[in-house]
Amino acid sequence: MGKLIIDAHSHLWLKQDTTVDGKRILSLKNGRSIFMDEEVQMLPPFMIDGQNTAEVFLSNMNYAQVGAAVVVQEVIDGNQNAYLTEVQQRYPDRFFCMGMAWNVDEAKAVIAAGLKGIAFPGHRMHEPLQTLMPVFKLMEQEGLVCSMCLADDEQQVAQMAEVIQECPQLKVAIGHFGMPTTASFRSQVLLAREGDNVMVESGGITWLYNPEYYPFPTAVRRIREAADLVGWERLMWGSDYPRTITAITYRMSYDFIEKSSELTADEKRLFLGENAQRFYGFQHLPDLPYIKNMSE
């Protein structure tokens, strides 16, 4: 088998159609969406029907030699539990799909559907994370993984630390790489020291450093800084597909790491795939040989 690459943070949806904080989000044509009442390029323009499907993502994954992907959720995309249940059943070896739930009954429905975890966009919550403690306890009991994206403030970091201490067997992946462009970066990354089952994944890091653009040298330095804080074994690569590929290709979302001279081969191997394979338990990954471009 060739190189092992696993994406620890991605999104799928059939249609965006929701309201967040009173503002509209709605899929349009040609990759565009109404986002918080503003028309934006949400997807690449060739995704003309507004659908962000597993099949299109698999084509991107196969081209970029990405063996598997973790699919999380965000309230801005609407609840995609029904669609992700279908995706999990159809492609069990390629996707690790997470549901969305805000209470115990919804969490039980996620479990019954066969989804593998629950994703929490904590940065969009108005209540303390401890209000979800019954859900976290159920997830710990049932072996579900928790994906948590935090607000860039110390208060929510402290709340998450309490959750980790109360649920020591709960697997937790801190998303958006702890918001490395904000003052809470160090505190968020250090959550990986709060328990044996806590990881940090880099979903969205190319979006956060988009003004700098490829090959994102500051992002590479932040990844090394995080490794200095908690060790390479606690870090995973994530793309935040598909929103990030309006600016760069899917392969570019990881090959700035692969081509960096600041990281060793072992560090790249752990970060790009081996840590995620261990944490999420992926097996039976496909062999994806490199297919050269016609222009090469």
PDB file of C-alpha atoms in Angstrom:
ATOM      1  CA  MET A   1       0.000   0.000   0.000  1.00  0.00           C
ATOM      2  CA  GLY A   2       1.177   3.529  -0.744  1.00  0.00           C
ATOM      3  CA  LYS A   3       1.148   6.539   1.555  1.00  0.00           C
ATOM      4  CA  LEU A   4      -1.442   6.716   4.309  1.00  0.00           C
ATOM      5  CA  ILE A   5      -3.459   9.954   4.329  1.00  0.00           C
ATOM      6  CA  ILE A   6      -6.661  10.424   6.317  1.00  0.00           C
ATOM      7  CA  ASP A   7      -8.730  13.606   6.458  1.00  0.00           C
ATOM      8  CA  ALA A   8      -9.937  14.225  10.035  1.00  0.00           C
ATOM      9  CA  HIS A   9     -12.297  17.138   9.245  1.00  0.00           C
ATOM     10  CA  SER A  10     -14.630  17.405   6.270  1.00  0.00           C
ATOM     11  CA  HIS A  11     -18.273  18.188   5.469  1.00  0.00           C
ATOM     12  CA  LEU A  12     -20.975  16.721   3.244  1.00  0.00           C
ATOM     13  CA  TRP A  13     -24.526  17.847   2.532  1.00  0.00           C
ATOM     14  CA  LEU A  14     -27.266  17.409  -0.010  1.00  0.00           C
ATOM     15  CA  LYS A  15     -28.657  20.898   0.487  1.00  0.00           C
ATOM     16  CA  GLN A  16     -28.054  23.803   2.802  1.00  0.00           C
ATOM     17  CA  ASP A  17     -31.362  25.198   3.993  1.00  0.00           C
ATOM     18  CA  THR A  18     -31.360  26.653   7.495  1.00  0.00           C
ATOM     19  CA  THR A  19     -31.281  29.792   9.619  1.00  0.00           C
ATOM     20  CA  VAL A  20     -28.593  30.621  12.188  1.00  0.00           C
ATOM     21  CA  ASP A  21     -29.007  33.554  14.579  1.00  0.00           C
ATOM     22  CA  GLY A  22     -31.831  34.809  12.397  1.00  0.00           C
ATOM     23  CA  LYS A  23     -29.727  34.809   9.213  1.00  0.00           C
ATOM     24  CA  ARG A  24     -30.394  32.709   6.115  1.00  0.00           C
ATOM     25  CA  ILE A  25     -28.225  29.945   4.685  1.00  0.00           C
ATOM     26  CA  LEU A  26     -29.431  28.379   1.436  1.00  0.00           C
ATOM     27  CA  SER A  27     -27.794  26.461  -1.413  1.00  0.00           C
ATOM     28  CA  LEU A  28     -27.962  28.136  -4.817  1.00  0.00           C
ATOM     29  CA  LYS A  29     -26.559  27.063  -8.178  1.00  0.00           C
ATOM     30  CA  ASN A  30     -22.992  27.094  -9.515  1.00  0.00           C
ATOM     31  CA  GLY A  31     -21.429  26.502  -6.104  1.00  0.00           C
ATOM     32  CA  ARG A  32     -22.945  29.576  -4.510  1.00  0.00           C
ATOM     33  CA  SER A  33     -24.982  29.866  -1.332  1.00  0.00           C
ATOM     34  CA  ILE A  34     -26.758  32.498   0.659  1.00  0.00           C
ATOM     35  CA  PHE A  35     -24.612  32.569   3.799  1.00  0.00           C
ATOM     36  CA  MET A  36     -25.700  34.763   6.703  1.00  0.00           C
ATOM     37  CA  ASP A  37     -27.872  36.748   4.256  1.00  0.00           C
ATOM     38  CA  GLU A  38     -24.967  37.275   1.823  1.00  0.00           C
ATOM     39  CA  GLU A  39     -24.317  35.474  -1.463  1.00  0.00           C
ATOM     40  CA  VAL A  40     -20.940  33.707  -1.343  1.00  0.00           C
ATOM     41  CA  GLN A  41     -18.985  31.105  -3.316  1.00  0.00           C
ATOM     42  CA  MET A  42     -19.507  28.196  -0.913  1.00  0.00           C
ATOM     43  CA  LEU A  43     -18.322  25.450  -3.299  1.00  0.00           C
ATOM     44  CA  PRO A  44     -16.161  25.323  -6.419  1.00  0.00           C
ATOM     45  CA  PRO A  45     -18.167  26.646  -9.375  1.00  0.00           C
ATOM     46  CA  PHE A  46     -18.212  23.274 -11.147  1.00  0.00           C
ATOM     47  CA  MET A  47     -20.440  21.868  -8.367  1.00  0.00           C
ATOM     48  CA  ILE A  48     -23.355  23.420 -10.177  1.00  0.00           C
ATOM     49  CA  ASP A  49     -26.317  21.808  -8.373  1.00  0.00           C
ATOM     50  CA  GLY A  50     -25.408  23.002  -4.863  1.00  0.00           C
ATOM     51  CA  GLN A  51     -24.995  19.436  -3.652  1.00  0.00           C
ATOM     52  CA  ASN A  52     -21.831  18.467  -1.788  1.00  0.00           C
ATOM     53  CA  THR A  53     -22.053  14.708  -2.168  1.00  0.00           C
ATOM     54  CA  ALA A  54     -19.992  11.752  -1.013  1.00  0.00           C
ATOM     55  CA  GLU A  55     -19.411  10.684  -4.605  1.00  0.00           C
ATOM     56  CA  VAL A  56     -17.834  13.996  -5.621  1.00  0.00           C
ATOM     57  CA  PHE A  57     -15.729  13.946  -2.450  1.00  0.00           C
ATOM     58  CA  LEU A  58     -14.597  10.367  -3.140  1.00  0.00           C
ATOM     59  CA  SER A  59     -13.446  11.433  -6.592  1.00  0.00           C
ATOM     60  CA  ASN A  60     -11.377  14.199  -4.981  1.00  0.00           C
ATOM     61  CA  MET A  61     -10.077  11.780  -2.332  1.00  0.00           C
ATOM     62  CA  ASN A  62      -9.051   9.176  -4.893  1.00  0.00           C
ATOM     63  CA  TYR A  63      -7.274  11.776  -7.015  1.00  0.00           C
ATOM     64  CA  ALA A  64      -5.437  13.175  -3.968  1.00  0.00           C
ATOM     65  CA  GLN A  65      -4.697   9.672  -2.586  1.00  0.00           C
ATOM     66  CA  VAL A  66      -6.672  10.275   0.612  1.00  0.00           C
ATOM     67  CA  GLY A  67      -7.755   6.895   1.939  1.00  0.00           C
ATOM     68  CA  ALA A  68     -10.557   7.949   4.288  1.00  0.00           C
ATOM     69  CA  ALA A  69     -12.260  10.978   5.780  1.00  0.00           C
ATOM     70  CA  VAL A  70     -14.050  11.967   8.958  1.00  0.00           C
ATOM     71  CA  VAL A  71     -17.259  13.853   8.186  1.00  0.00           C
ATOM     72  CA  VAL A  72     -18.299  16.347  10.862  1.00  0.00           C
ATOM     73  CA  GLN A  73     -21.244  18.737  10.945  1.00  0.00           C
ATOM     74  CA  GLU A  74     -21.835  22.453  11.417  1.00  0.00           C
ATOM     75  CA  VAL A  75     -25.123  24.210  12.105  1.00  0.00           C
ATOM     76  CA  ILE A  76     -24.523  26.490   9.106  1.00  0.00           C
ATOM     77  CA  ASP A  77     -25.116  23.477   6.831  1.00  0.00           C
ATOM     78  CA  GLY A  78     -28.296  22.334   8.546  1.00  0.00           C
ATOM     79  CA  ASN A  79     -28.798  18.918  10.127  1.00  0.00           C
ATOM     80  CA  GLN A  80     -27.412  16.281   7.747  1.00  0.00           C
ATOM     81  CA  ASN A  81     -28.007  13.200   9.938  1.00  0.00           C
ATOM     82  CA  ALA A  82     -30.249  11.457   7.417  1.00  0.00           C
ATOM     83  CA  TYR A  83     -27.853  11.914   4.510  1.00  0.00           C
ATOM     84  CA  LEU A  84     -24.764  10.990   6.520  1.00  0.00           C
ATOM     85  CA  THR A  85     -26.492   7.809   7.701  1.00  0.00           C
ATOM     86  CA  GLU A  86     -26.827   6.822   4.044  1.00  0.00           C
ATOM     87  CA  VAL A  87     -23.191   7.732   3.384  1.00  0.00           C
ATOM     88  CA  GLN A  88     -21.978   5.679   6.352  1.00  0.00           C
ATOM     89  CA  GLN A  89     -23.936   2.647   5.189  1.00  0.00           C
ATOM     90  CA  ARG A  90     -22.827   3.008   1.567  1.00  0.00           C
ATOM     91  CA  TYR A  91     -19.122   3.653   2.181  1.00  0.00           C
ATOM     92  CA  PRO A  92     -18.244   2.227   5.621  1.00  0.00           C
ATOM     93  CA  ASP A  93     -14.523   1.859   4.864  1.00  0.00           C
ATOM     94  CA  ARG A  94     -14.015   5.357   3.472  1.00  0.00           C
ATOM     95  CA  PHE A  95     -16.049   7.583   5.806  1.00  0.00           C
ATOM     96  CA  PHE A  96     -16.417   8.056   9.560  1.00  0.00           C
ATOM     97  CA  CYS A  97     -19.632  10.086   9.730  1.00  0.00           C
ATOM     98  CA  MET A  98     -20.736  12.094  12.749  1.00  0.00           C
ATOM     99  CA  GLY A  99     -24.242  13.101  13.661  1.00  0.00           C
ATOM    100  CA  MET A 100     -25.592  16.270  15.213  1.00  0.00           C
ATOM    101  CA  ALA A 101     -27.415  16.119  18.551  1.00  0.00           C
ATOM    102  CA  TRP A 102     -28.232  18.593  21.302  1.00  0.00           C
ATOM    103  CA  ASN A 103     -29.872  16.317  23.885  1.00  0.00           C
ATOM    104  CA  VAL A 104     -29.886  12.696  24.999  1.00  0.00           C
ATOM    105  CA  ASP A 105     -32.845  11.674  22.839  1.00  0.00           C
ATOM    106  CA  GLU A 106     -31.209  13.100  19.717  1.00  0.00           C
ATOM    107  CA  ALA A 107     -27.947  11.395  20.674  1.00  0.00           C
ATOM    108  CA  LYS A 108     -29.739   8.058  21.022  1.00  0.00           C
ATOM    109  CA  ALA A 109     -31.163   8.552  17.530  1.00  0.00           C
ATOM    110  CA  VAL A 110     -27.639   9.179  16.204  1.00  0.00           C
ATOM    111  CA  ILE A 111     -26.459   5.961  17.838  1.00  0.00           C
ATOM    112  CA  ALA A 112     -29.407   3.981  16.457  1.00  0.00           C
ATOM    113  CA  ALA A 113     -28.651   5.312  12.971  1.00  0.00           C
ATOM    114  CA  GLY A 114     -25.147   3.842  13.108  1.00  0.00           C
ATOM    115  CA  LEU A 115     -23.256   7.133  13.000  1.00  0.00           C
ATOM    116  CA  LYS A 116     -19.836   7.022  14.624  1.00  0.00           C
ATOM    117  CA  GLY A 117     -19.738  10.207  16.665  1.00  0.00           C
ATOM    118  CA  ILE A 118     -21.334  13.574  17.314  1.00  0.00           C
ATOM    119  CA  ALA A 119     -19.947  16.902  16.110  1.00  0.00           C
ATOM    120  CA  PHE A 120     -20.482  20.022  18.197  1.00  0.00           C
ATOM    121  CA  PRO A 121     -19.916  23.500  16.737  1.00  0.00           C
ATOM    122  CA  GLY A 122     -19.299  24.790  20.245  1.00  0.00           C
ATOM    123  CA  HIS A 123     -18.258  28.185  18.918  1.00  0.00           C
ATOM    124  CA  ARG A 124     -21.898  28.735  17.921  1.00  0.00           C
ATOM    125  CA  MET A 125     -23.344  27.730  21.304  1.00  0.00           C
ATOM    126  CA  HIS A 126     -24.802  30.280  23.676  1.00  0.00           C
ATOM    127  CA  GLU A 127     -25.009  27.938  26.684  1.00  0.00           C
ATOM    128  CA  PRO A 128     -22.088  26.459  28.680  1.00  0.00           C
ATOM    129  CA  LEU A 129     -20.752  23.172  27.350  1.00  0.00           C
ATOM    130  CA  GLN A 130     -21.635  21.540  30.674  1.00  0.00           C
ATOM    131  CA  THR A 131     -25.315  21.692  29.664  1.00  0.00           C
ATOM    132  CA  LEU A 132     -24.432  18.853  27.262  1.00  0.00           C
ATOM    133  CA  MET A 133     -22.848  16.686  29.973  1.00  0.00           C
ATOM    134  CA  PRO A 134     -25.597  13.995  29.800  1.00  0.00           C
ATOM    135  CA  VAL A 135     -24.894  13.709  26.064  1.00  0.00           C
ATOM    136  CA  PHE A 136     -21.138  13.462  26.634  1.00  0.00           C
ATOM    137  CA  LYS A 137     -21.699  10.776  29.288  1.00  0.00           C
ATOM    138  CA  LEU A 138     -23.855   8.757  26.875  1.00  0.00           C
ATOM    139  CA  MET A 139     -21.247   9.113  24.140  1.00  0.00           C
ATOM    140  CA  GLU A 140     -18.533   7.908  26.514  1.00  0.00           C
ATOM    141  CA  GLN A 141     -20.659   4.911  27.460  1.00  0.00           C
ATOM    142  CA  GLU A 142     -21.449   4.026  23.828  1.00  0.00           C
ATOM    143  CA  GLY A 143     -17.958   4.641  22.430  1.00  0.00           C
ATOM    144  CA  LEU A 144     -18.818   7.576  20.180  1.00  0.00           C
ATOM    145  CA  VAL A 145     -16.178  10.135  19.202  1.00  0.00           C
ATOM    146  CA  CYS A 146     -16.751  13.815  20.012  1.00  0.00           C
ATOM    147  CA  SER A 147     -15.710  16.470  17.508  1.00  0.00           C
ATOM    148  CA  MET A 148     -15.590  19.876  19.197  1.00  0.00           C
ATOM    149  CA  CYS A 149     -14.863  23.257  17.622  1.00  0.00           C
ATOM    150  CA  LEU A 150     -14.462  25.883  20.331  1.00  0.00           C
ATOM    151  CA  ALA A 151     -14.929  29.617  20.458  1.00  0.00           C
ATOM    152  CA  ASP A 152     -11.738  31.635  20.664  1.00  0.00           C
ATOM    153  CA  ASP A 153     -12.106  32.479  24.351  1.00  0.00           C
ATOM    154  CA  GLU A 154     -10.647  30.988  27.511  1.00  0.00           C
ATOM    155  CA  GLN A 155     -14.032  30.457  29.153  1.00  0.00           C
ATOM    156  CA  GLN A 156     -15.082  27.781  26.678  1.00  0.00           C
ATOM    157  CA  VAL A 157     -11.640  26.165  26.885  1.00  0.00           C
ATOM    158  CA  ALA A 158     -12.082  25.814  30.647  1.00  0.00           C
ATOM    159  CA  GLN A 159     -15.535  24.333  30.101  1.00  0.00           C
ATOM    160  CA  MET A 160     -14.117  21.752  27.696  1.00  0.00           C
ATOM    161  CA  ALA A 161     -11.382  20.843  30.167  1.00  0.00           C
ATOM    162  CA  GLU A 162     -14.096  20.035  32.708  1.00  0.00           C
ATOM    163  CA  VAL A 163     -15.895  17.827  30.180  1.00  0.00           C
ATOM    164  CA  ILE A 164     -12.685  15.913  29.472  1.00  0.00           C
ATOM    165  CA  GLN A 165     -12.053  15.379  33.179  1.00  0.00           C
ATOM    166  CA  GLU A 166     -15.649  14.241  33.778  1.00  0.00           C
ATOM    167  CA  CYS A 167     -15.583  11.845  30.799  1.00  0.00           C
ATOM    168  CA  PRO A 168     -12.035  10.400  30.757  1.00  0.00           C
ATOM    169  CA  GLN A 169     -12.887   7.590  28.303  1.00  0.00           C
ATOM    170  CA  LEU A 170     -14.574   9.901  25.791  1.00  0.00           C
ATOM    171  CA  LYS A 171     -12.567  10.331  22.606  1.00  0.00           C
ATOM    172  CA  VAL A 172     -12.390  14.045  21.772  1.00  0.00           C
ATOM    173  CA  ALA A 173     -11.028  15.745  18.649  1.00  0.00           C
ATOM    174  CA  ILE A 174     -10.535  19.502  19.051  1.00  0.00           C
ATOM    175  CA  GLY A 175     -11.300  21.089  15.682  1.00  0.00           C
ATOM    176  CA  HIS A 176      -9.962  24.007  13.660  1.00  0.00           C
ATOM    177  CA  PHE A 177      -6.523  23.281  15.163  1.00  0.00           C
ATOM    178  CA  GLY A 178      -7.416  25.261  18.279  1.00  0.00           C
ATOM    179  CA  MET A 179      -7.876  28.467  16.252  1.00  0.00           C
ATOM    180  CA  PRO A 180      -4.160  29.200  15.724  1.00  0.00           C
ATOM    181  CA  THR A 181      -4.775  32.792  14.602  1.00  0.00           C
ATOM    182  CA  THR A 182      -6.288  33.694  17.990  1.00  0.00           C
ATOM    183  CA  ALA A 183      -5.068  34.187  21.549  1.00  0.00           C
ATOM    184  CA  SER A 184      -6.691  30.921  22.709  1.00  0.00           C
ATOM    185  CA  PHE A 185      -4.539  28.722  20.446  1.00  0.00           C
ATOM    186  CA  ARG A 186      -2.124  27.526  23.110  1.00  0.00           C
ATOM    187  CA  SER A 187      -4.905  26.856  25.629  1.00  0.00           C
ATOM    188  CA  GLN A 188      -6.979  24.903  23.120  1.00  0.00           C
ATOM    189  CA  VAL A 189      -4.042  22.758  22.032  1.00  0.00           C
ATOM    190  CA  LEU A 190      -3.114  22.065  25.661  1.00  0.00           C
ATOM    191  CA  LEU A 191      -6.504  20.405  26.111  1.00  0.00           C
ATOM    192  CA  ALA A 192      -4.759  17.372  24.620  1.00  0.00           C
ATOM    193  CA  ARG A 193      -2.870  17.125  27.914  1.00  0.00           C
ATOM    194  CA  GLU A 194      -6.116  16.985  29.907  1.00  0.00           C
ATOM    195  CA  GLY A 195      -6.833  13.362  29.000  1.00  0.00           C
ATOM    196  CA  ASP A 196      -5.466  10.297  27.256  1.00  0.00           C
ATOM    197  CA  ASN A 197      -8.135  10.354  24.555  1.00  0.00           C
ATOM    198  CA  VAL A 198      -7.875  13.944  23.297  1.00  0.00           C
ATOM    199  CA  MET A 199      -6.535  14.915  19.869  1.00  0.00           C
ATOM    200  CA  VAL A 200      -6.277  18.163  17.896  1.00  0.00           C
ATOM    201  CA  GLU A 201      -7.098  18.249  14.173  1.00  0.00           C
ATOM    202  CA  SER A 202      -6.230  20.922  11.652  1.00  0.00           C
ATOM    203  CA  GLY A 203      -9.516  21.288   9.773  1.00  0.00           C
ATOM    204  CA  GLY A 204      -9.734  24.822   8.398  1.00  0.00           C
ATOM    205  CA  ILE A 205      -6.099  25.798   8.901  1.00  0.00           C
ATOM    206  CA  THR A 206      -5.693  26.768   5.233  1.00  0.00           C
ATOM    207  CA  TRP A 207      -8.808  28.926   5.565  1.00  0.00           C
ATOM    208  CA  LEU A 208      -7.390  30.653   8.655  1.00  0.00           C
ATOM    209  CA  TYR A 209      -4.159  31.395   6.770  1.00  0.00           C
ATOM    210  CA  ASN A 210      -5.778  32.044   3.400  1.00  0.00           C
ATOM    211  CA  PRO A 211      -4.417  35.656   3.259  1.00  0.00           C
ATOM    212  CA  GLU A 212      -0.928  34.179   3.431  1.00  0.00           C
ATOM    213  CA  TYR A 213      -1.842  31.503   0.855  1.00  0.00           C
ATOM    214  CA  TYR A 214       0.011  28.394  -0.299  1.00  0.00           C
ATOM    215  CA  PRO A 215       2.419  27.003   0.937  1.00  0.00           C
ATOM    216  CA  PHE A 216       1.167  28.482   4.246  1.00  0.00           C
ATOM    217  CA  PRO A 217       4.513  28.848   6.065  1.00  0.00           C
ATOM    218  CA  THR A 218       2.947  30.247   9.248  1.00  0.00           C
ATOM    219  CA  ALA A 219       0.506  27.333   9.372  1.00  0.00           C
ATOM    220  CA  VAL A 220       3.459  24.939   9.258  1.00  0.00           C
ATOM    221  CA  ARG A 221       5.084  26.805  12.142  1.00  0.00           C
ATOM    222  CA  ARG A 222       1.862  26.629  14.162  1.00  0.00           C
ATOM    223  CA  ILE A 223       1.686  22.879  13.575  1.00  0.00           C
ATOM    224  CA  ARG A 224       5.239  22.496  14.852  1.00  0.00           C
ATOM    225  CA  GLU A 225       4.419  24.747  17.817  1.00  0.00           C
ATOM    226  CA  ALA A 226       1.453  22.544  18.701  1.00  0.00           C
ATOM    227  CA  ALA A 227       3.667  19.464  18.471  1.00  0.00           C
ATOM    228  CA  ASP A 228       6.115  21.073  20.877  1.00  0.00           C
ATOM    229  CA  LEU A 229       3.229  21.540  23.325  1.00  0.00           C
ATOM    230  CA  VAL A 230       1.561  18.115  23.184  1.00  0.00           C
ATOM    231  CA  GLY A 231       3.620  15.831  20.913  1.00  0.00           C
ATOM    232  CA  TRP A 232       3.113  14.707  17.332  1.00  0.00           C
ATOM    233  CA  GLU A 233       1.011  11.724  18.443  1.00  0.00           C
ATOM    234  CA  ARG A 234      -1.848  14.088  19.409  1.00  0.00           C
ATOM    235  CA  LEU A 235      -2.153  15.943  16.074  1.00  0.00           C
ATOM    236  CA  MET A 236      -4.106  15.094  12.911  1.00  0.00           C
ATOM    237  CA  TRP A 237      -4.540  16.675   9.505  1.00  0.00           C
ATOM    238  CA  GLY A 238      -7.972  17.896   8.416  1.00  0.00           C
ATOM    239  CA  SER A 239      -8.987  19.791   5.276  1.00  0.00           C
ATOM    240  CA  ASP A 240     -12.378  21.380   6.073  1.00  0.00           C
ATOM    241  CA  TYR A 241     -13.479  20.217   2.603  1.00  0.00           C
ATOM    242  CA  PRO A 242     -15.286  21.507   0.590  1.00  0.00           C
ATOM    243  CA  ARG A 243     -15.257  25.185   1.560  1.00  0.00           C
ATOM    244  CA  THR A 244     -11.463  25.442   1.486  1.00  0.00           C
ATOM    245  CA  ILE A 245     -11.221  24.196  -2.097  1.00  0.00           C
ATOM    246  CA  THR A 246     -12.751  27.352  -3.480  1.00  0.00           C
ATOM    247  CA  ALA A 247      -9.254  28.814  -2.957  1.00  0.00           C
ATOM    248  CA  ILE A 248      -6.971  25.792  -3.360  1.00  0.00           C
ATOM    249  CA  THR A 249      -7.253  22.237  -4.675  1.00  0.00           C
ATOM    250  CA  TYR A 250      -7.975  19.375  -2.313  1.00  0.00           C
ATOM    251  CA  ARG A 251      -4.466  17.962  -2.730  1.00  0.00           C
ATOM    252  CA  MET A 252      -2.973  21.367  -1.867  1.00  0.00           C
ATOM    253  CA  SER A 253      -4.787  21.245   1.480  1.00  0.00           C
ATOM    254  CA  TYR A 254      -2.266  18.662   2.649  1.00  0.00           C
ATOM    255  CA  ASP A 255       0.710  18.720   0.300  1.00  0.00           C
ATOM    256  CA  PHE A 256       1.980  21.973   1.812  1.00  0.00           C
ATOM    257  CA  ILE A 257       2.728  19.693   4.774  1.00  0.00           C
ATOM    258  CA  GLU A 258       4.104  16.882   2.652  1.00  0.00           C
ATOM    259  CA  LYS A 259       6.465  19.225   0.793  1.00  0.00           C
ATOM    260  CA  SER A 260       7.615  21.226   3.819  1.00  0.00           C
ATOM    261  CA  SER A 261      11.321  21.060   4.636  1.00  0.00           C
ATOM    262  CA  GLU A 262      10.587  22.044   8.261  1.00  0.00           C
ATOM    263  CA  LEU A 263       9.035  18.678   9.181  1.00  0.00           C
ATOM    264  CA  THR A 264      10.599  15.224   9.231  1.00  0.00           C
ATOM    265  CA  ALA A 265       9.252  12.224   7.345  1.00  0.00           C
ATOM    266  CA  ASP A 266       8.115  10.607  10.616  1.00  0.00           C
ATOM    267  CA  GLU A 267       6.304  13.790  11.709  1.00  0.00           C
ATOM    268  CA  LYS A 268       4.497  14.012   8.389  1.00  0.00           C
ATOM    269  CA  ARG A 269       3.555  10.321   8.533  1.00  0.00           C
ATOM    270  CA  LEU A 270       1.970  10.665  11.982  1.00  0.00           C
ATOM    271  CA  PHE A 271       0.218  13.950  11.226  1.00  0.00           C
ATOM    272  CA  LEU A 272      -1.170  13.068   7.791  1.00  0.00           C
ATOM    273  CA  GLY A 273      -2.547   9.631   8.514  1.00  0.00           C
ATOM    274  CA  GLU A 274      -1.244   7.297  11.169  1.00  0.00           C
ATOM    275  CA  ASN A 275      -2.621   9.203  14.158  1.00  0.00           C
ATOM    276  CA  ALA A 276      -6.094   9.414  12.601  1.00  0.00           C
ATOM    277  CA  GLN A 277      -6.070   5.747  11.656  1.00  0.00           C
ATOM    278  CA  ARG A 278      -5.331   4.823  15.258  1.00  0.00           C
ATOM    279  CA  PHE A 279      -7.773   7.312  16.791  1.00  0.00           C
ATOM    280  CA  TYR A 280     -10.766   6.568  14.543  1.00  0.00           C
ATOM    281  CA  GLY A 281      -9.991   2.899  13.911  1.00  0.00           C
ATOM    282  CA  PHE A 282     -10.000   2.945  10.110  1.00  0.00           C
ATOM    283  CA  GLN A 283      -9.362  -0.433   8.484  1.00  0.00           C
ATOM    284  CA  HIS A 284      -9.496  -1.850   4.954  1.00  0.00           C
ATOM    285  CA  LEU A 285      -8.272   1.351   3.342  1.00  0.00           C
ATOM    286  CA  PRO A 286      -7.842   1.285  -0.439  1.00  0.00           C
ATOM    287  CA  ASP A 287      -4.540   1.349  -2.271  1.00  0.00           C
ATOM    288  CA  LEU A 288      -4.600   4.612  -4.212  1.00  0.00           C
ATOM    289  CA  PRO A 289      -1.708   4.822  -6.691  1.00  0.00           C
ATOM    290  CA  TYR A 290      -0.636   8.164  -8.049  1.00  0.00           C
ATOM    291  CA  ILE A 291      -2.203   8.949 -11.429  1.00  0.00           C
ATOM    292  CA  LYS A 292      -0.236  11.615 -13.221  1.00  0.00           C
ATOM    293  CA  ASN A 293      -1.918  14.660 -14.688  1.00  0.00           C
ATOM    294  CA  MET A 294      -2.248  14.878 -18.449  1.00  0.00           C
ATOM    295  CA  SER A 295      -0.229  18.093 -18.316  1.00  0.00           C
ATOM    296  CA  GLU A 296       2.798  16.446 -16.669  1.00  0.00           C
TER     297      GLU A 296
END
